[in-house]
Coordinates of C-alpha atoms and ligand atoms in Angstrom, one line a residue:
M20 CA 0.0 0.0 0.0
N21 CA 1.3 3.4 -0.9
T22 CA -0.8 5.9 1.0
F23 CA 0.9 8.9 -0.6
D24 CA 1.1 8.3 -4.3
E25 CA 1.8 11.8 -5.4
N26 CA 0.7 11.0 -8.9
D27 CA -2.8 10.3 -7.7
Q28 CA -3.6 13.7 -6.2
R29 CA -7.2 15.1 -6.4
N30 CA -7.9 18.1 -8.5
H31 CA -10.4 20.7 -7.8
P32 CA -12.2 23.2 -10.0
R33 CA -10.6 26.5 -10.6
P34 CA -11.6 29.7 -12.4
E35 CA -10.7 29.6 -16.1
D36 CA -7.2 30.3 -17.1
T37 CA -7.0 32.7 -20.0
E38 CA -5.7 32.3 -23.5
F39 CA -3.0 29.9 -24.7
S40 CA -5.3 27.2 -26.2
K41 CA -3.2 26.7 -29.3
M42 CA -0.1 26.0 -27.4
V43 CA 0.2 22.3 -28.2
D44 CA 0.4 22.8 -31.9
N45 CA 3.0 25.5 -31.5
V46 CA 5.1 23.3 -29.2
L47 CA 5.1 20.7 -31.9
S48 CA 6.3 23.1 -34.6
R49 CA 8.8 24.6 -32.3
R50 CA 10.4 21.2 -31.6
Q51 CA 10.7 20.6 -35.3
L52 CA 12.1 24.0 -36.0
L53 CA 14.6 24.1 -33.2
G54 CA 15.4 20.5 -33.5
A55 CA 16.7 21.2 -36.9
A56 CA 18.0 24.8 -36.6
G57 CA 19.5 24.3 -33.2
A58 CA 21.3 21.0 -33.8
G59 CA 24.7 22.4 -34.7
L60 CA 24.6 25.3 -32.3
G61 CA 23.6 23.7 -29.1
L62 CA 20.4 25.6 -29.1
F63 CA 17.3 24.3 -27.5
F64 CA 13.6 24.9 -26.9
G65 CA 12.3 28.3 -26.1
G66 CA 12.8 31.7 -27.6
Q67 CA 14.4 33.3 -24.6
G68 CA 16.7 30.3 -24.5
L69 CA 18.0 31.2 -27.9
A70 CA 18.7 34.8 -26.8
Y71 CA 20.3 33.6 -23.6
A72 CA 22.6 31.2 -25.4
A73 CA 23.5 33.8 -28.0
N74 CA 24.3 36.4 -25.2
T75 CA 26.7 34.0 -23.6
S76 CA 28.5 32.7 -26.6
A77 CA 31.8 33.2 -24.9
N78 CA 30.5 31.0 -22.1
M79 CA 29.0 27.6 -23.1
G80 CA 28.1 27.0 -19.5
P81 CA 29.5 24.5 -17.0
R82 CA 31.5 21.5 -18.2
I83 CA 29.6 18.2 -17.9
G84 CA 32.3 15.7 -18.5
F85 CA 31.0 12.2 -17.5
K86 CA 29.8 9.6 -20.0
P87 CA 26.1 9.2 -19.7
V88 CA 24.5 6.2 -18.0
A89 CA 22.0 4.1 -20.0
A90 CA 18.4 3.8 -18.8
N91 CA 17.8 0.5 -17.0
S92 CA 15.5 -1.4 -14.6
L93 CA 18.1 -2.9 -12.4
D94 CA 17.8 -3.2 -8.6
T95 CA 20.9 -1.1 -7.9
V96 CA 22.4 2.4 -8.3
S97 CA 24.1 3.0 -11.7
V98 CA 26.6 5.8 -11.9
P99 CA 29.0 6.8 -14.8
I100 CA 32.3 5.1 -15.4
G101 CA 34.9 6.5 -13.0
Y102 CA 32.4 7.2 -10.3
E103 CA 31.5 5.1 -7.2
W104 CA 28.6 5.1 -4.7
R105 CA 28.2 3.9 -1.1
V106 CA 25.2 3.8 1.2
L107 CA 25.6 6.4 3.9
A108 CA 22.5 5.8 5.9
S109 CA 19.2 4.0 5.7
W110 CA 15.8 4.0 7.3
G111 CA 16.1 2.4 10.8
D112 CA 19.9 3.1 11.3
T113 CA 20.3 4.2 14.9
I114 CA 21.7 7.6 15.6
F115 CA 21.9 7.5 19.4
P116 CA 24.2 5.7 21.9
G117 CA 22.6 2.5 23.0
G118 CA 20.1 2.5 20.1
A119 CA 19.0 -0.9 18.7
P120 CA 20.2 -1.9 15.3
F121 CA 17.5 -2.2 12.6
D122 CA 15.5 -5.4 13.0
P123 CA 14.3 -6.7 9.6
V124 CA 11.9 -9.1 11.2
T125 CA 9.9 -6.8 13.5
R126 CA 11.0 -3.5 11.7
G127 CA 11.4 -1.9 15.2
T128 CA 9.1 -0.3 17.7
A129 CA 7.9 3.2 18.4
T130 CA 10.9 3.6 20.8
S131 CA 13.5 2.3 18.4
Q132 CA 12.1 4.3 15.5
S133 CA 12.3 7.5 17.5
T134 CA 16.0 7.0 18.0
S135 CA 16.8 6.0 14.4
I136 CA 16.6 7.5 11.0
G137 CA 13.1 7.9 9.7
D138 CA 11.6 6.5 6.6
N139 CA 11.4 7.9 3.0
N140 CA 14.3 10.3 3.1
D141 CA 13.6 13.3 0.9
G142 CA 15.1 16.8 0.7
M143 CA 18.3 17.3 2.6
S144 CA 21.1 19.8 3.3
F145 CA 24.8 19.4 4.3
F146 CA 26.2 21.8 6.9
S147 CA 30.0 21.8 7.0
L148 CA 31.9 21.5 10.3
G149 CA 35.3 21.3 8.7
A150 CA 36.9 19.6 5.6
D151 CA 36.0 16.1 6.7
H152 CA 33.1 16.7 9.1
G153 CA 29.6 17.9 8.7
V154 CA 26.0 17.5 9.7
I155 CA 23.2 16.4 7.4
A156 CA 19.6 17.4 8.0
V157 CA 17.2 15.2 6.0
N158 CA 13.4 15.0 5.7
N159 CA 11.6 11.8 6.3
E160 CA 8.5 12.5 4.2
Y161 CA 6.2 9.6 5.0
A162 CA 6.2 5.9 5.9
N163 CA 5.9 2.8 3.8
Y164 CA 3.4 0.9 5.8
E165 CA 4.0 -2.2 3.7
Y166 CA 7.4 -2.4 5.3
L167 CA 7.1 -0.4 8.5
F168 CA 4.4 -2.8 9.8
T169 CA 4.7 -6.6 9.3
N170 CA 1.0 -6.7 8.5
G171 CA 1.1 -3.5 6.4
R172 CA -1.4 -1.5 8.6
C173 CA -1.5 1.0 11.5
N174 CA -3.8 -0.7 13.9
S175 CA -3.1 0.6 17.4
L176 CA -1.7 3.5 19.4
E177 CA 1.7 1.8 19.4
D178 CA 1.6 1.6 15.6
T179 CA 0.5 5.2 15.4
R180 CA 3.4 6.3 17.6
K181 CA 5.8 4.2 15.5
A182 CA 4.5 5.8 12.3
Q183 CA 4.7 9.3 13.8
A184 CA 8.3 8.6 14.8
A185 CA 9.2 7.4 11.2
H186 CA 8.2 10.9 10.0
G187 CA 9.8 14.3 10.4
V188 CA 13.5 15.2 10.1
S189 CA 16.7 13.3 10.9
V190 CA 19.8 15.2 11.8
F191 CA 23.1 13.4 12.1
E192 CA 26.8 14.1 11.9
V193 CA 29.0 12.5 9.2
R194 CA 32.8 12.2 8.9
R195 CA 35.2 11.4 6.0
T196 CA 38.1 9.1 6.5
A197 CA 40.2 8.0 3.5
G198 CA 37.7 9.5 1.2
V199 CA 34.7 7.6 2.7
W200 CA 31.9 9.5 4.5
T201 CA 30.2 7.6 7.4
L202 CA 27.3 8.3 9.8
Q203 CA 28.5 9.0 13.3
P204 CA 25.9 7.3 15.5
H205 CA 27.0 8.8 18.8
A206 CA 27.6 12.4 17.7
R207 CA 26.5 15.4 19.7
L208 CA 24.3 17.1 17.1
N209 CA 22.3 14.0 16.2
R210 CA 18.6 14.6 16.6
R211 CA 15.2 13.2 15.6
I212 CA 12.4 15.6 15.0
T213 CA 9.1 13.7 14.6
A214 CA 5.3 14.2 14.2
T215 CA 5.2 14.9 18.0
T216 CA 8.1 17.3 18.6
E217 CA 7.1 20.6 20.2
M218 CA 7.4 23.6 17.8
R219 CA 6.7 27.3 17.8
L220 CA 4.3 29.0 15.4
S221 CA 5.6 32.5 14.5
G222 CA 4.9 35.3 12.1
P223 CA 1.7 37.0 11.2
A224 CA -0.7 34.0 11.6
A225 CA 0.7 32.9 15.0
G226 CA -1.9 33.2 17.7
S227 CA -4.8 33.7 15.2
A228 CA -8.2 32.1 16.0
W229 CA -7.6 29.7 13.1
L230 CA -4.6 28.2 14.9
K231 CA -6.0 27.8 18.4
T232 CA -7.0 24.4 19.7
Q233 CA -8.2 23.0 23.0
A234 CA -4.7 21.8 23.7
D235 CA -3.1 25.1 22.6
P236 CA -5.4 28.0 23.4
T237 CA -2.5 30.4 22.5
G238 CA -2.3 29.2 18.8
T239 CA 1.5 29.3 19.1
V240 CA 2.6 25.9 20.1
A241 CA 2.3 23.1 17.6
L242 CA 3.3 19.4 18.0
G243 CA 5.4 18.0 15.2
T244 CA 5.9 18.1 11.5
F245 CA 5.1 15.5 8.9
N246 CA 5.0 14.9 5.2
N247 CA 8.2 16.9 5.0
C248 CA 9.0 17.0 1.3
A249 CA 11.9 19.1 0.1
N250 CA 13.9 21.7 1.9
G251 CA 16.0 24.9 1.9
R252 CA 18.8 26.3 3.8
T253 CA 19.3 29.9 4.9
P254 CA 22.5 31.9 4.7
W255 CA 22.4 32.1 8.5
G256 CA 22.9 28.3 8.7
T257 CA 19.5 27.0 9.4
Y258 CA 17.5 24.2 7.7
L259 CA 14.1 24.7 6.2
T260 CA 11.8 21.7 6.0
C261 CA 8.5 22.0 4.0
E262 CA 5.2 20.4 5.0
E263 CA 3.5 19.0 1.9
N264 CA 0.6 16.5 1.9
F265 CA -0.4 17.1 5.5
N266 CA -4.1 16.7 4.8
G267 CA -4.1 13.0 4.4
Y268 CA -3.2 12.4 8.1
F269 CA -6.5 13.9 9.3
G270 CA -9.8 12.1 9.3
S271 CA -12.8 11.3 11.4
A272 CA -15.6 8.8 12.0
E273 CA -17.9 11.8 12.1
S274 CA -18.5 14.3 9.4
V275 CA -15.9 17.0 8.7
P276 CA -16.9 20.7 9.1
D277 CA -18.1 22.2 5.8
Q278 CA -15.3 24.7 5.0
A279 CA -14.2 25.9 1.5
A280 CA -10.6 25.7 2.8
F281 CA -11.0 22.0 3.8
K282 CA -12.1 21.2 0.3
R283 CA -9.3 23.2 -1.3
Y284 CA -6.7 21.6 0.9
G285 CA -8.2 18.1 0.6
I286 CA -9.2 17.6 4.3
S287 CA -11.9 14.9 4.5
A288 CA -13.3 12.4 7.0
K289 CA -11.8 9.6 4.9
G290 CA -8.2 10.9 5.0
A291 CA -5.6 9.0 3.1
G292 CA -5.8 5.7 4.9
L293 CA -3.0 6.5 7.4
N294 CA -5.3 5.7 10.3
W295 CA -3.9 7.9 13.0
Y296 CA -7.1 9.6 14.1
P297 CA -8.8 6.5 15.7
F298 CA -5.8 6.2 18.1
D299 CA -4.7 9.8 18.4
P300 CA -7.6 12.2 18.7
R301 CA -5.4 15.2 17.7
F302 CA -5.9 13.9 14.1
D303 CA -9.7 13.6 14.4
V304 CA -10.7 16.7 12.4
A305 CA -14.3 16.6 13.8
K306 CA -12.9 16.9 17.4
N307 CA -10.0 19.3 16.5
P308 CA -11.1 21.2 13.4
N309 CA -8.2 23.7 13.7
E310 CA -5.4 21.1 14.0
P311 CA -4.9 20.8 10.2
N312 CA -4.3 24.6 10.1
R313 CA -1.2 24.1 12.1
F314 CA 0.4 22.1 9.2
G315 CA 1.3 23.1 5.7
W316 CA 4.0 25.5 6.7
V317 CA 7.8 25.9 6.2
V318 CA 9.6 25.0 9.4
E319 CA 13.0 26.4 10.4
I320 CA 15.4 24.2 12.3
D321 CA 18.9 25.1 13.8
P322 CA 21.0 22.0 13.1
M323 CA 23.7 23.2 15.3
D324 CA 21.6 23.2 18.5
P325 CA 19.9 19.9 19.2
N326 CA 17.8 21.5 21.9
S327 CA 16.4 24.4 19.8
T328 CA 12.7 24.6 19.2
P329 CA 11.8 24.3 15.5
I330 CA 9.8 27.3 14.2
K331 CA 6.9 27.3 11.8
R332 CA 7.2 30.5 9.7
T333 CA 3.7 31.5 8.9
A334 CA 4.7 34.5 6.7
L335 CA 5.7 32.0 4.0
G336 CA 2.1 30.8 3.6
R337 CA 0.2 27.6 4.1
L338 CA 0.3 25.3 1.1
K339 CA 1.4 21.8 0.2
H340 CA 5.0 23.1 0.2
E341 CA 7.6 21.4 -2.0
N342 CA 10.8 23.2 -1.2
A343 CA 12.0 26.6 -0.1
E344 CA 14.8 28.0 -2.4
V345 CA 16.5 30.9 -0.5
V346 CA 18.2 33.7 -2.5
V347 CA 19.9 36.8 -1.0
N348 CA 19.0 39.6 -3.4
A349 CA 21.7 42.1 -4.4
D350 CA 20.2 44.6 -2.1
G351 CA 20.2 42.2 0.9
H352 CA 16.5 41.3 0.9
V353 CA 16.0 37.6 1.4
V354 CA 13.8 36.0 -1.2
V355 CA 12.3 32.5 -0.8
Y356 CA 10.8 30.7 -3.9
M357 CA 8.2 28.0 -3.2
G358 CA 6.0 25.6 -5.1
D359 CA 2.6 24.2 -4.1
D360 CA 2.5 20.6 -5.4
E361 CA -1.0 19.8 -6.5
K362 CA -2.6 19.8 -9.9
G363 CA -3.5 23.4 -10.8
E364 CA -1.8 25.0 -7.8
H365 CA 0.7 27.8 -7.9
I366 CA 4.2 29.2 -7.5
Y367 CA 5.0 31.7 -4.7
K368 CA 7.8 33.9 -3.4
F369 CA 8.4 35.6 -0.1
V370 CA 10.4 38.8 0.1
S371 CA 11.7 39.8 3.6
A372 CA 11.0 43.2 4.9
K373 CA 14.4 43.5 6.5
K374 CA 17.8 42.8 4.9
W375 CA 20.3 40.1 5.6
D376 CA 23.3 41.3 7.7
A377 CA 26.3 39.1 7.1
K378 CA 28.3 40.7 9.9
N379 CA 25.6 40.1 12.5
P380 CA 24.2 36.6 12.2
S381 CA 21.9 36.8 15.2
A382 CA 20.1 39.8 13.6
N383 CA 18.9 37.4 10.8
R384 CA 17.2 34.8 13.0
D385 CA 13.7 36.1 12.4
L386 CA 14.0 37.5 8.9
L387 CA 11.4 35.0 7.7
D388 CA 8.7 36.4 10.0
E389 CA 8.2 39.7 8.3
G390 CA 7.8 40.4 4.6
T391 CA 5.5 40.1 1.6
L392 CA 4.2 36.9 0.1
Y393 CA 3.5 36.9 -3.7
V394 CA 2.0 34.4 -6.1
A395 CA 2.9 34.1 -9.8
R396 CA 0.8 35.0 -12.8
F397 CA 2.3 33.9 -16.2
S398 CA 1.2 35.5 -19.4
T399 CA 2.4 35.0 -23.0
V400 CA 1.8 36.0 -26.6
D401 CA -0.5 33.3 -27.9
G402 CA 1.3 30.3 -29.2
K403 CA 4.7 31.1 -27.8
A404 CA 6.4 29.0 -25.1
Q405 CA 7.8 32.1 -23.5
G406 CA 6.4 35.3 -22.1
E407 CA 6.2 37.7 -19.2
G408 CA 4.9 37.3 -15.7
E409 CA 3.9 39.2 -12.6
W410 CA 4.1 38.6 -8.9
L411 CA 0.8 39.4 -7.2
A412 CA 1.0 40.4 -3.5
L413 CA -1.0 38.3 -1.0
T414 CA -1.4 41.2 1.4
H415 CA -4.6 41.8 3.3
G416 CA -6.6 44.8 1.8
K417 CA -4.9 44.6 -1.6
N418 CA -5.8 42.8 -4.8
G419 CA -9.3 41.9 -3.6
L420 CA -8.2 40.3 -0.3
T421 CA -10.8 42.0 1.7
A422 CA -13.3 41.0 4.5
E423 CA -16.0 40.7 1.9
A424 CA -13.9 38.1 0.1
G425 CA -13.4 36.2 3.3
F426 CA -10.1 37.6 4.5
H427 CA -10.4 39.6 7.7
D428 CA -6.7 40.0 8.4
Q429 CA -3.3 38.9 7.2
A430 CA -3.5 35.8 9.3
E431 CA -6.5 34.6 7.4
V432 CA -4.7 35.3 4.0
L433 CA -1.8 33.1 5.2
V434 CA -3.8 30.3 6.7
H435 CA -5.9 30.1 3.5
T436 CA -3.1 31.0 1.1
R437 CA -4.5 28.9 -1.7
L438 CA -7.9 30.6 -1.6
A439 CA -6.2 34.0 -1.6
A440 CA -4.1 33.0 -4.6
T441 CA -7.2 32.3 -6.6
V442 CA -8.7 35.7 -5.6
V443 CA -5.7 37.6 -7.0
G444 CA -5.7 35.6 -10.2
A445 CA -2.6 33.3 -10.0
T446 CA -1.8 30.9 -12.9
T447 CA -2.7 27.2 -12.4
M448 CA 0.4 25.1 -12.8
D449 CA 1.2 21.4 -13.6
R450 CA 2.1 20.5 -10.0
P451 CA 5.0 22.8 -9.0
E452 CA 7.8 20.7 -7.4
W453 CA 11.3 22.0 -6.6
I454 CA 12.5 25.4 -7.4
A455 CA 16.2 26.1 -7.9
A456 CA 18.0 29.5 -8.3
H457 CA 21.2 29.7 -10.4
P458 CA 24.2 30.3 -8.1
T459 CA 25.6 33.4 -9.9
Q460 CA 22.9 34.6 -12.3
A461 CA 19.4 35.9 -11.6
Q462 CA 17.6 32.9 -13.1
V463 CA 15.2 30.5 -11.4
Y464 CA 14.0 27.1 -12.5
V465 CA 11.0 25.0 -11.5
T466 CA 10.0 21.4 -12.2
L467 CA 6.3 21.0 -13.1
T468 CA 6.1 17.3 -12.7
N469 CA 2.9 16.3 -14.5
N470 CA -0.9 16.9 -14.7
S471 CA -3.5 14.7 -16.2
D472 CA -6.3 17.1 -15.4
R473 CA -6.1 20.0 -17.7
G474 CA -9.3 20.5 -19.8
E475 CA -12.8 21.8 -19.5
K476 CA -13.7 19.3 -16.8
T477 CA -11.5 21.0 -14.3
N478 CA -11.5 24.5 -15.6
Q479 CA -7.7 24.3 -15.9
A480 CA -7.1 25.3 -19.5
V481 CA -3.6 24.7 -20.9
N482 CA -1.5 27.9 -20.7
G483 CA 2.0 29.1 -21.7
P484 CA 4.2 27.3 -19.2
N485 CA 1.8 24.4 -19.0
P486 CA 1.2 23.7 -22.7
R487 CA -0.1 20.1 -22.8
A488 CA -3.5 18.8 -21.8
K489 CA -2.6 15.2 -20.8
N490 CA 0.8 16.0 -19.3
V491 CA 2.2 12.7 -18.3
Y492 CA 5.9 13.8 -18.8
G493 CA 6.3 17.2 -17.1
Q494 CA 8.5 20.2 -17.9
I495 CA 11.1 22.6 -16.5
V496 CA 10.2 26.2 -16.7
R497 CA 12.5 29.1 -15.8
W498 CA 12.2 32.8 -15.3
T499 CA 14.5 35.8 -15.0
P500 CA 13.4 38.6 -12.7
K501 CA 13.2 42.0 -14.3
G502 CA 16.5 43.9 -13.9
N503 CA 18.0 40.8 -12.3
D504 CA 16.2 41.9 -9.1
H505 CA 14.6 39.1 -7.2
T506 CA 12.3 41.6 -5.5
S507 CA 10.9 42.9 -8.8
H508 CA 7.2 42.4 -9.4
H509 CA 7.9 41.4 -13.1
F510 CA 9.8 38.6 -14.8
T511 CA 10.2 36.9 -18.2
W512 CA 10.0 33.2 -18.6
D513 CA 10.5 30.3 -21.0
I514 CA 10.5 26.5 -21.1
F515 CA 13.9 25.0 -20.5
A516 CA 12.9 21.4 -21.1
L517 CA 9.6 19.8 -22.1
A518 CA 10.0 16.2 -21.1
G519 CA 8.7 13.6 -23.5
N520 CA 9.4 10.4 -25.4
P521 CA 10.7 10.9 -29.0
T522 CA 10.6 7.1 -29.6
Q523 CA 6.9 7.0 -29.0
H524 CA 5.6 10.3 -30.2
N525 CA 6.2 12.8 -32.9
D526 CA 4.1 15.6 -31.5
A527 CA 4.3 17.8 -28.4
Y528 CA 4.6 14.6 -26.4
A529 CA 8.0 13.9 -28.0
G530 CA 9.3 16.8 -25.8
S531 CA 11.6 19.7 -26.6
A532 CA 14.7 19.5 -28.9
N533 CA 17.0 18.8 -25.9
I534 CA 15.1 15.6 -25.1
T535 CA 16.5 12.6 -27.0
P536 CA 16.2 8.8 -26.9
D537 CA 19.4 8.8 -24.8
N538 CA 18.4 11.2 -22.0
M539 CA 14.6 11.0 -21.8
F540 CA 12.9 10.9 -18.5
N541 CA 9.4 11.7 -17.0
S542 CA 8.1 13.6 -14.0
P543 CA 11.0 15.9 -13.1
D544 CA 10.8 16.6 -9.3
G545 CA 14.1 17.3 -7.4
L546 CA 16.1 20.2 -8.8
A547 CA 19.3 21.8 -7.6
F548 CA 22.2 23.8 -8.9
D549 CA 25.8 23.0 -7.9
R550 CA 28.1 25.9 -7.2
E551 CA 29.4 25.8 -10.8
G552 CA 25.9 26.1 -12.3
R553 CA 25.2 22.6 -13.3
L554 CA 21.5 21.9 -13.0
W555 CA 20.7 18.5 -11.4
I556 CA 17.3 17.0 -12.2
Q557 CA 15.8 14.1 -10.2
T558 CA 12.7 12.2 -11.2
D559 CA 9.6 10.8 -9.5
G560 CA 7.9 9.2 -12.4
D561 CA 6.5 6.2 -14.1
Y562 CA 9.1 3.4 -14.0
S563 CA 7.1 0.8 -15.9
N564 CA 9.5 1.2 -18.9
A565 CA 6.5 0.6 -21.2
K566 CA 4.2 2.5 -23.6
D567 CA 4.6 6.2 -23.0
F568 CA 7.5 5.5 -20.7
A569 CA 9.3 2.8 -22.9
G570 CA 13.0 3.2 -22.8
M571 CA 13.1 5.4 -19.6
G572 CA 13.8 2.7 -17.1
N573 CA 13.8 3.4 -13.3
N574 CA 13.7 6.8 -11.8
Q575 CA 16.9 8.7 -12.4
M576 CA 19.1 11.8 -12.0
L577 CA 20.3 13.9 -14.9
C578 CA 22.6 16.9 -15.2
A579 CA 21.9 19.8 -17.4
N580 CA 23.8 22.8 -18.8
P581 CA 21.5 25.8 -18.4
V582 CA 23.3 27.7 -21.2
T583 CA 23.3 25.1 -24.0
G584 CA 20.3 23.0 -22.8
E585 CA 22.3 19.8 -23.0
I586 CA 21.0 17.1 -20.6
K587 CA 22.9 13.9 -19.7
R588 CA 21.8 11.0 -17.5
F589 CA 24.1 10.7 -14.4
M590 CA 22.4 8.1 -12.3
V591 CA 19.7 5.4 -12.3
G592 CA 18.1 4.2 -9.1
P593 CA 16.9 0.8 -8.0
V594 CA 13.5 -0.8 -8.5
A595 CA 10.4 1.2 -7.7
C596 CA 12.3 4.1 -6.0
E597 CA 12.1 7.8 -6.4
I598 CA 15.4 9.8 -6.6
T599 CA 14.9 12.8 -4.3
G600 CA 17.2 14.9 -2.1
I601 CA 20.6 16.3 -3.1
A602 CA 23.4 17.9 -1.2
F603 CA 27.1 18.5 -1.9
T604 CA 30.1 18.8 0.3
P605 CA 31.7 22.2 -0.1
D606 CA 34.6 20.7 -2.1
Q607 CA 32.0 19.2 -4.3
Q608 CA 33.9 15.9 -4.3
T609 CA 30.9 14.1 -2.8
M610 CA 27.3 14.4 -3.7
F611 CA 24.7 12.9 -1.3
V612 CA 21.6 11.6 -3.1
G613 CA 18.3 10.2 -1.7
I614 CA 16.9 6.8 -2.8
Q615 CA 13.3 7.0 -1.6
H616 CA 11.0 3.9 -1.2
P617 CA 12.9 1.3 -3.2
G618 CA 10.4 -1.6 -3.7
E619 CA 7.3 0.6 -3.0
K620 CA 4.0 -1.3 -3.2
L621 CA 5.9 -4.5 -2.6
A622 CA 7.7 -4.3 -6.0
P623 CA 10.7 -6.7 -5.9
S624 CA 13.6 -4.7 -4.5
H625 CA 16.1 -5.6 -1.9
F626 CA 18.0 -2.3 -2.0
P627 CA 20.3 -1.6 -0.3
Q628 CA 20.9 -5.3 0.4
R629 CA 22.6 -4.8 3.8
G630 CA 22.2 -8.4 5.0
D631 CA 18.4 -8.5 4.9
A632 CA 15.6 -8.6 2.4
V633 CA 13.6 -5.6 3.4
P634 CA 14.2 -2.7 1.0
R635 CA 15.1 0.5 2.9
S636 CA 15.1 4.1 1.8
S637 CA 18.7 5.3 1.9
I638 CA 21.1 8.2 1.3
V639 CA 24.0 7.3 -1.0
A640 CA 27.3 9.2 -1.3
I641 CA 28.6 9.5 -4.8
S642 CA 32.1 10.5 -5.7
R643 CA 34.7 10.2 -8.4
R644 CA 37.3 7.4 -8.1
D645 CA 40.0 10.0 -8.8
G646 CA 38.7 12.4 -6.1
G647 CA 37.7 15.1 -8.6
V648 CA 34.7 17.4 -8.6
V649 CA 31.5 15.6 -9.3
G650 CA 30.0 16.3 -12.7
T651 CA 33.1 17.8 -14.4
Ligands
FEO9 FE1 6.9 15.3 -1.9 FE2 5.7 17.0 -4.4 O1 6.9 15.8 -3.7
CA10 CA1 8.9 15.9 -4.6
CA11 CA1 6.7 14.1 -7.3
CA12 CA1 8.1 9.4 -3.4

């Protein structure tokens, strides 16, 4: 049983998107045009891309030197010739003195799970403590009940506590000896944060009526974090963990209050089958109708202080957060880009009111509490896969966010961010996943993973950055803020890669010109730049290797040159996994990559084959045999 199949999310009706209906035909012709015209010049899909490449003719982008890996369906990790990989840590590895080793027969208890690495590692960051020493903070998005429980179900309070302990964030130190990084199970900074850890709600929505419960009449103290998808890191050294599909953990034997927001966020009596509410009444939404409002936030964690209280930053809005990409603008304002991963949801950015002060780190601690939240509206000239866009402020009293529209104050705008985004006229997107900002240029990329729901039925018309109605493949869209200023209200955008299968289709579903039979993939999800500007793409897609997906094999990681559009496959994961989570050591000699849920839905995987048959989500360390920089 996979209770969180992200490719099976519900859609919901939305006001009509404007224009763009002829896009699919134009995408087809553009592939043909650019495929021919761009072949010798390294040009690729997208008009702005052409200009960008031409403007940087002296710079053909970062070198991508490895020989690509072939697609495959093996139950192992495949990396290029000259590279090697090792398992760094797996679900159930203890991170405290005296902790029990993973038991493949019982799969542990609530107690052992709370002192060991959680399940389904997802977004992660590496914080350096010296050349050969660091701390990793990694999300544990959800639990694979088919392996967590010997009978595959959560049937008791003990089961519920074990599942809750398998969620959250794992923090652990690592050290490198003779080129090999290992987990330090007794280290001082090791910490588990779970679905029951005490946290503080801060920012404009803290203390609001929507966040108050019987157990917390102040509306400022929340218990736990769960469904932590991807991540971010701040320049002041903290970790951001993003709460995604929180709705499915709530349910009730009674009926759920009739709220527009519950419908929009997918909160129902049925839940997603996780079955916490019969044993832990906090998750019974009829008894605690405000408890779901305390989830769906970005949470800030100090990985250097294991006793610190994690803080839910309400100024960043309440959505099904994917990641939080932090940029320090040239003028010192901190900008956070965020995607809301559901069919037809939106892309957001937060701009801090105050500026980052590099000389005074403690002055930056609460920068994420005060600022303006915006949502993106994309527009285009009809038929072009490029255009302009605008950031619309989600500020109470502006853009129609008034009491008459259901927003009495800024807290209400933030708790019901999705409803506010619709009021201001945000563009519906094909499931925004990770957002990544180029390390040296003002350019930002987003993965739009897939969307089967565009069409009249859902009032989600195709539009410029989301040009296909039955989008089984996904695309990567990018934008440049006006004047290279991340605080600007305006931007231009184009499509960097339209994923597809050129061996199965000869229309828009073949993908853009930089998609070939040798690098094709589906459902791009994880996305990050390394310091030299290589763009790393991770997939969470269909691994059937058949029909629309024939020739794509297992989920994979690719490396792209943002200047030329070149894309090469770097890695293939084991059976039925998702590749998600990426972090580099500062010397970039090691890349940490997440293998999430190998063998999901009882698919035949034994990864990582550490002496037992139970497949376990794991973090692997990848490096070059000659010790060089990964990717070059
Ligand atoms: Fe947890 Fe949208 O991926
Ligand atoms: Ca994801
Ligand atoms: Ca995904
Ligand atoms: Ca997954």
